[in-house]
mmCIF file of C-alpha atoms in Angstrom:
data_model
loop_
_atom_site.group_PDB
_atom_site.id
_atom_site.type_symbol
_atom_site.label_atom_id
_atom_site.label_comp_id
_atom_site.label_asym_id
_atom_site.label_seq_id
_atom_site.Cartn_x
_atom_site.Cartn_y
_atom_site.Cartn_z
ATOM 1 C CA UNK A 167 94.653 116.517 107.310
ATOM 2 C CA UNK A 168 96.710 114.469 109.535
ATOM 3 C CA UNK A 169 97.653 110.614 108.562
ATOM 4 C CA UNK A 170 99.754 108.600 110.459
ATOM 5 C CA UNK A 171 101.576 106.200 108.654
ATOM 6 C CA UNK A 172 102.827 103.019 111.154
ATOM 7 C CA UNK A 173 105.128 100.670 109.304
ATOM 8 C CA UNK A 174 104.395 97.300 111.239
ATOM 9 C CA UNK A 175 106.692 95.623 113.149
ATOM 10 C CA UNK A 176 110.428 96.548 113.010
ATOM 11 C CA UNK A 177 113.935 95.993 114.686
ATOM 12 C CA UNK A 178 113.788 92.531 116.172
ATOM 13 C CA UNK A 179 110.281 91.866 116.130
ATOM 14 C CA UNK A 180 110.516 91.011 112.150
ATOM 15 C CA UNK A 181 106.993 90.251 111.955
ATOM 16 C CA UNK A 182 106.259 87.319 108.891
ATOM 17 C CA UNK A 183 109.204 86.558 106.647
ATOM 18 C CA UNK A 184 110.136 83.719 103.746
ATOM 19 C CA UNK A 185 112.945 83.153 101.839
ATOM 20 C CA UNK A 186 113.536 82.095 98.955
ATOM 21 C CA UNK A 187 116.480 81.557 96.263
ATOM 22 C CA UNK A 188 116.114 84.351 93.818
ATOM 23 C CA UNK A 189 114.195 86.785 95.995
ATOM 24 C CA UNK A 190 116.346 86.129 99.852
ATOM 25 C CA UNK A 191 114.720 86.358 103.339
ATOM 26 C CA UNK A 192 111.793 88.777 102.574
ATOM 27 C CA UNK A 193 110.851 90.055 105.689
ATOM 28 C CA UNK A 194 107.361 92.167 106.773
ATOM 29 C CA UNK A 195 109.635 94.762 109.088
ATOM 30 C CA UNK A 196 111.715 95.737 105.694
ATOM 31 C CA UNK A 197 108.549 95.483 103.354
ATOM 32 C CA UNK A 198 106.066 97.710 105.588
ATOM 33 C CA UNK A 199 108.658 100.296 105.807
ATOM 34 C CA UNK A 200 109.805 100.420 102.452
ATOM 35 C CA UNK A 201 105.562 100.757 101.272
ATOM 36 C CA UNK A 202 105.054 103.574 104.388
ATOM 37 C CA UNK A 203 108.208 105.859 103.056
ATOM 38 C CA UNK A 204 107.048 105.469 99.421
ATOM 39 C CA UNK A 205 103.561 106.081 100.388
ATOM 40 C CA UNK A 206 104.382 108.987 102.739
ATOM 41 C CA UNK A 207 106.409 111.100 100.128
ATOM 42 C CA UNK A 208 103.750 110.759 97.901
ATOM 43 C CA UNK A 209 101.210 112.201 100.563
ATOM 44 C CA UNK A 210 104.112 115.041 101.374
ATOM 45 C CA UNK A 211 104.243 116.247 97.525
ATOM 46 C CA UNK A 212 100.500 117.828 99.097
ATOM 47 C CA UNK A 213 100.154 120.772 101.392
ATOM 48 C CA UNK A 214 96.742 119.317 102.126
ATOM 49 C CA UNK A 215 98.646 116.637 104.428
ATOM 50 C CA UNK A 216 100.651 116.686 107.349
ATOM 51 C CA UNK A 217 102.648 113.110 107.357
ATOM 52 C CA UNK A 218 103.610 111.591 110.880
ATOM 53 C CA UNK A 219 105.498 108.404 111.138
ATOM 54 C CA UNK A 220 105.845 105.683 114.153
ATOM 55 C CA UNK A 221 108.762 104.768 112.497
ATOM 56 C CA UNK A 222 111.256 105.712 109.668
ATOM 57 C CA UNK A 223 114.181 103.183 110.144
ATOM 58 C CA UNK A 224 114.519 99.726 111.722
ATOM 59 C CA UNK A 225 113.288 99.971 115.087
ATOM 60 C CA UNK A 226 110.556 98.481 117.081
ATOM 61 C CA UNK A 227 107.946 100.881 118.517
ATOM 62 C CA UNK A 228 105.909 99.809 121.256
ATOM 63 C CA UNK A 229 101.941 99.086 119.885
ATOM 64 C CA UNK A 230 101.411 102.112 123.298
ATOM 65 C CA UNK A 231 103.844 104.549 121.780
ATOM 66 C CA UNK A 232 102.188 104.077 118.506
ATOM 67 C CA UNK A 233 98.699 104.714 119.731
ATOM 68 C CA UNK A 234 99.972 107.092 122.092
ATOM 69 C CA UNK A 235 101.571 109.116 118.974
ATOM 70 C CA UNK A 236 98.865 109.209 116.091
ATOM 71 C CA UNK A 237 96.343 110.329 119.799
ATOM 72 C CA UNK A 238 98.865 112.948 120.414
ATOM 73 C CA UNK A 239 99.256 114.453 117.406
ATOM 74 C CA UNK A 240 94.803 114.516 116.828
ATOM 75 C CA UNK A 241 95.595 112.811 114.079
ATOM 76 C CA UNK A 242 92.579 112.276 111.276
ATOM 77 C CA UNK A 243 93.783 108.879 110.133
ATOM 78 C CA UNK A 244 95.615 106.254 111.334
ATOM 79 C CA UNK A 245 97.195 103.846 108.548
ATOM 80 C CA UNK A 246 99.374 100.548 109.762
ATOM 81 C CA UNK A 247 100.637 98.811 106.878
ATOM 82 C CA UNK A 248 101.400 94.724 107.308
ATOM 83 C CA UNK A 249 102.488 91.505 105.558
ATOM 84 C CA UNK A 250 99.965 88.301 105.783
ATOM 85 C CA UNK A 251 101.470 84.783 105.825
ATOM 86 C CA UNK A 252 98.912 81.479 106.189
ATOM 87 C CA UNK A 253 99.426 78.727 108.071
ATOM 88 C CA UNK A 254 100.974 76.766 105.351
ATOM 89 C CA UNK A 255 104.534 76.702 104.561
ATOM 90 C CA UNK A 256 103.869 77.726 100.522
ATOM 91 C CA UNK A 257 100.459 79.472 100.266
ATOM 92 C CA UNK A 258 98.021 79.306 97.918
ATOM 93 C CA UNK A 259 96.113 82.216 99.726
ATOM 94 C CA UNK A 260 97.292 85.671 98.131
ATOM 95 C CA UNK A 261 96.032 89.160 97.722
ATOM 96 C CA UNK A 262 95.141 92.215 100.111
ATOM 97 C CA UNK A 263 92.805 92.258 102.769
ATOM 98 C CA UNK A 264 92.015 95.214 105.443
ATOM 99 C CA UNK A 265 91.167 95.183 108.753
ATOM 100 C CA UNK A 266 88.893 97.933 110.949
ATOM 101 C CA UNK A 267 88.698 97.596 114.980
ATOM 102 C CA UNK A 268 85.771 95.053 115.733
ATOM 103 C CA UNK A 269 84.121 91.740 116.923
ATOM 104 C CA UNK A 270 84.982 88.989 114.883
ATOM 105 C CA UNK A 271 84.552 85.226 114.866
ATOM 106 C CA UNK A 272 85.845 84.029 111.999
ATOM 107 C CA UNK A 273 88.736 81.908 112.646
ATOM 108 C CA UNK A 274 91.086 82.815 109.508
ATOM 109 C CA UNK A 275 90.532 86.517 110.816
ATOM 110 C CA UNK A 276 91.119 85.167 114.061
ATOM 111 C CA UNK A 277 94.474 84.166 113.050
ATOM 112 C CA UNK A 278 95.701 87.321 111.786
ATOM 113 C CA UNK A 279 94.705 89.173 114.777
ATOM 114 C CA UNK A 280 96.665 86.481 117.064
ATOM 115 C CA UNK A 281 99.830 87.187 114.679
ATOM 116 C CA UNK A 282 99.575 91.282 115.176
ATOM 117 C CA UNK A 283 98.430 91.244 118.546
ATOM 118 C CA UNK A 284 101.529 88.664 119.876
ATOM 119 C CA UNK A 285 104.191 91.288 119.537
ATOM 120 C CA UNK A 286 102.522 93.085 122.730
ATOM 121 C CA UNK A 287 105.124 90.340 125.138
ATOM 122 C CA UNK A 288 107.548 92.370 123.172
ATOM 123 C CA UNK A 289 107.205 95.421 125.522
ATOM 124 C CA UNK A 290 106.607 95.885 129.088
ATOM 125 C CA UNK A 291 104.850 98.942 128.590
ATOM 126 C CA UNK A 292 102.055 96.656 125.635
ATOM 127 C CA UNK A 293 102.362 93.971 128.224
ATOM 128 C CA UNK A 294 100.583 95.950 131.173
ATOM 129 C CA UNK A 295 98.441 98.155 129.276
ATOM 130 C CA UNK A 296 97.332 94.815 126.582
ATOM 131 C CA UNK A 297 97.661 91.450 128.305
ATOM 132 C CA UNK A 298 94.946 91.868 130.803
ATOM 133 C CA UNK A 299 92.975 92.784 128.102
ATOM 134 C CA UNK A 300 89.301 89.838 127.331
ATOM 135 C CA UNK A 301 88.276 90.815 123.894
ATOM 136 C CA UNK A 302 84.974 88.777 124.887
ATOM 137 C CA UNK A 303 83.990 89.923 128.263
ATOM 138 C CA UNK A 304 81.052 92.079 128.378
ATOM 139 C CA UNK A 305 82.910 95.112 129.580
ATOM 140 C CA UNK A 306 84.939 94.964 126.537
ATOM 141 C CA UNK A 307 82.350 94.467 123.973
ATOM 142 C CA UNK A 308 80.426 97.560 125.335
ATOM 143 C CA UNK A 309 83.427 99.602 125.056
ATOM 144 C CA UNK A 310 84.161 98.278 121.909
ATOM 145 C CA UNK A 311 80.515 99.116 120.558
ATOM 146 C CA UNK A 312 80.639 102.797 121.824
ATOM 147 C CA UNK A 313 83.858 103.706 120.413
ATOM 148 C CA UNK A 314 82.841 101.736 116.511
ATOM 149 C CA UNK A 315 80.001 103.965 116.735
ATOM 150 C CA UNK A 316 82.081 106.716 116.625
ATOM 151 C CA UNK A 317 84.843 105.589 113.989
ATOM 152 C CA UNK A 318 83.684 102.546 112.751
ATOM 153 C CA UNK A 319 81.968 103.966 109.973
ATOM 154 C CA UNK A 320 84.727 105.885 108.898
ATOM 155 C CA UNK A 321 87.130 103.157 109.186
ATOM 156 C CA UNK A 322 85.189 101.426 106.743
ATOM 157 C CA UNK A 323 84.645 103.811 104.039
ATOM 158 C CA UNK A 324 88.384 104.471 104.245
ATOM 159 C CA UNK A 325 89.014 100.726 103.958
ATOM 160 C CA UNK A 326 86.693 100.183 101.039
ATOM 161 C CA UNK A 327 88.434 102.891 99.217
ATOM 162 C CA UNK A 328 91.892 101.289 100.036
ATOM 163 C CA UNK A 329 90.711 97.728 98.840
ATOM 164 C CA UNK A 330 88.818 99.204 95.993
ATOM 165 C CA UNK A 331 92.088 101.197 94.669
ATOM 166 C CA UNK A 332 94.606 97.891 94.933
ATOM 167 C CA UNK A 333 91.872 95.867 92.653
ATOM 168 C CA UNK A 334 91.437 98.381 90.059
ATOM 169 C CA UNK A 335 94.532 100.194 89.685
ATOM 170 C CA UNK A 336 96.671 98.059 91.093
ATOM 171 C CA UNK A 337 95.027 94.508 89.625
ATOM 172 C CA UNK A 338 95.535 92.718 92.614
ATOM 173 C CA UNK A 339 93.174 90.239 94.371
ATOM 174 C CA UNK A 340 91.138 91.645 96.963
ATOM 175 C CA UNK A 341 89.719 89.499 100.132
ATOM 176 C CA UNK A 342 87.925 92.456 101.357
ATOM 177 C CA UNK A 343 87.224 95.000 104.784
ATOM 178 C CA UNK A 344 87.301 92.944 107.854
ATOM 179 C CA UNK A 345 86.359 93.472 111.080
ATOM 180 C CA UNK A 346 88.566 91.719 114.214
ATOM 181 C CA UNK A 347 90.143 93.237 117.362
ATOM 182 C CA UNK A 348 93.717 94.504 116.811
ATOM 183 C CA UNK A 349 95.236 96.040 119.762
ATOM 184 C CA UNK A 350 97.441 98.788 117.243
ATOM 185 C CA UNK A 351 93.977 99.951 116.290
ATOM 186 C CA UNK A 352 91.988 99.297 119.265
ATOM 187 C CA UNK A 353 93.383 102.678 121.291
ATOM 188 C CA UNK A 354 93.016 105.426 118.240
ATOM 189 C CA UNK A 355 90.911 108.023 118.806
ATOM 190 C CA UNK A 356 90.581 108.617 115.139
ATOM 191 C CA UNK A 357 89.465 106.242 112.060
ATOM 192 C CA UNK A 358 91.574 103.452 111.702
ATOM 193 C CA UNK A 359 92.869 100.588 109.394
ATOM 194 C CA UNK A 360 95.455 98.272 109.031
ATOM 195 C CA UNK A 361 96.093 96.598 105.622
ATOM 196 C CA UNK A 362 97.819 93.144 104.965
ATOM 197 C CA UNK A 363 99.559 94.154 101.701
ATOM 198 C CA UNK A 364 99.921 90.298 100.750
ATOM 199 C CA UNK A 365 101.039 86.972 101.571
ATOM 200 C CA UNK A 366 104.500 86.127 102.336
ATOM 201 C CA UNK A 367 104.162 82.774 102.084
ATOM 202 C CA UNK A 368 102.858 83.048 98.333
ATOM 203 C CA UNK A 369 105.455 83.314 95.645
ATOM 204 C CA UNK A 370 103.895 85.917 93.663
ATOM 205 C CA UNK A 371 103.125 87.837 96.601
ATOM 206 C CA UNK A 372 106.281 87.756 97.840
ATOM 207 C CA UNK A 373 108.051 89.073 94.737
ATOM 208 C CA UNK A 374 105.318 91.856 94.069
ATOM 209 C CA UNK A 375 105.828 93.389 97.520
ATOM 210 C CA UNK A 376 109.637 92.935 97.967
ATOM 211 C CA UNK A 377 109.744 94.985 94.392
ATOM 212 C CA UNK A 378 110.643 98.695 94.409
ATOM 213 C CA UNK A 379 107.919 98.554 91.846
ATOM 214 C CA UNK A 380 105.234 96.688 93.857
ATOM 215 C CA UNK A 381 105.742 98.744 96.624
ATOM 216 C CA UNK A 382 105.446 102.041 94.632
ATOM 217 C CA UNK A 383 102.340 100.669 93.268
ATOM 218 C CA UNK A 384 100.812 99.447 96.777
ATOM 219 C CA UNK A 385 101.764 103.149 98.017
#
């Protein structure tokens, strides 16, 4: 069984960070990578998985060499690990959420896909094969219903699982499987989810998943 494990962001493209005086600059590059290594030894301890990584050190891999990757490799699950942050400066929002490829109007959702799907003016590459891209035109949403047919389901057993595991033996707070349109997730031809592992911008949060601990118990 194949997993791909993409640690978000990376090398310049730091993705969401915060600091503050007793924990530093927590940053979502450092924090995604540090949960993906700890989750992808655990996976390796099996002979039942082979373990594929878009990245295992600070660097920023194009969202198309990602996709390209976990496609290449007919890969049975793709899993990008994230950091949330709100709007506000100090949040009061906390806890995990996950996300599947899909339509979605909901504009808190809306905001999270705007913050993962800006890093595609990053590359040239993202930029050509991403920036035409209308999430609402008709074209789109036909495409979009074909392939969820095929994975969607999938997707979000997998994500219920993942959500389900982080309230009960992890006792965090759980906002739930989402749907919204992700370009990391929108090219896999395989089941995919990305999960926001918790908020930044929230104190508690931010200590739980800068921890050695708190990752090993996300992982």
């Amino acid at each position: 069984f194949t997993v791909v494990l993409d640690a978000g962001h990376g090398g310049s493209d730091t993705g969401a960070q915060r600091s503050y005086s007793d924990l530093g600059l927590v940053q979502e590059k450092n924090v995604t990578l540090g949960i993906v290594l700890k989750l992808g030894r655990m996976l390796e301890k099996s002979k039942d998985f082979k373990v594929i990584y878009t990245r295992k050190v600070d660097e920023y891999p194009s969202l198309t060499s990602r996709t390209d990757l976990a496609n290449r490799s007919k890969a049975d699950l793709f899993v990008s690990v994230h950091v949330n942050s709100s709007r506000s400066s100090s949040s009061t929002a906390q806890g995990t959420e996950t996300f599947v490829q899909g339509p979605n109007q909901n504009k808190t959702n809306l905001d999270v896909a705007k913050a993962e799907n800006d890093v595609i003016f990053l590359d040239e590459k993202d930029k050509e094969n991403f920036a035409s891209y209308n999430p609402s035109s008709p074209e789109s949403l036909i495409a979009l219903k074909i392939q969820q047919s095929k994975y969607l389901q999938a997707s979000l057993t997998i994500g219920g699982l993942v959500e389900e595991n982080f309230v009960k033996k992890d006792k965090r707070l759980s906002r739930g499987v989402k749907q919204e349109n992700l370009h990391v997730l929108r090219m896999n031809a395989m089941p995919s989810i990305l999960i926001e592992t918790g908020f930044v911008n929230n104190y508690d949060d931010a200590r739980y998943i800068s921890s050695e601990d708190g990752q090993q118990s996300i992982a």
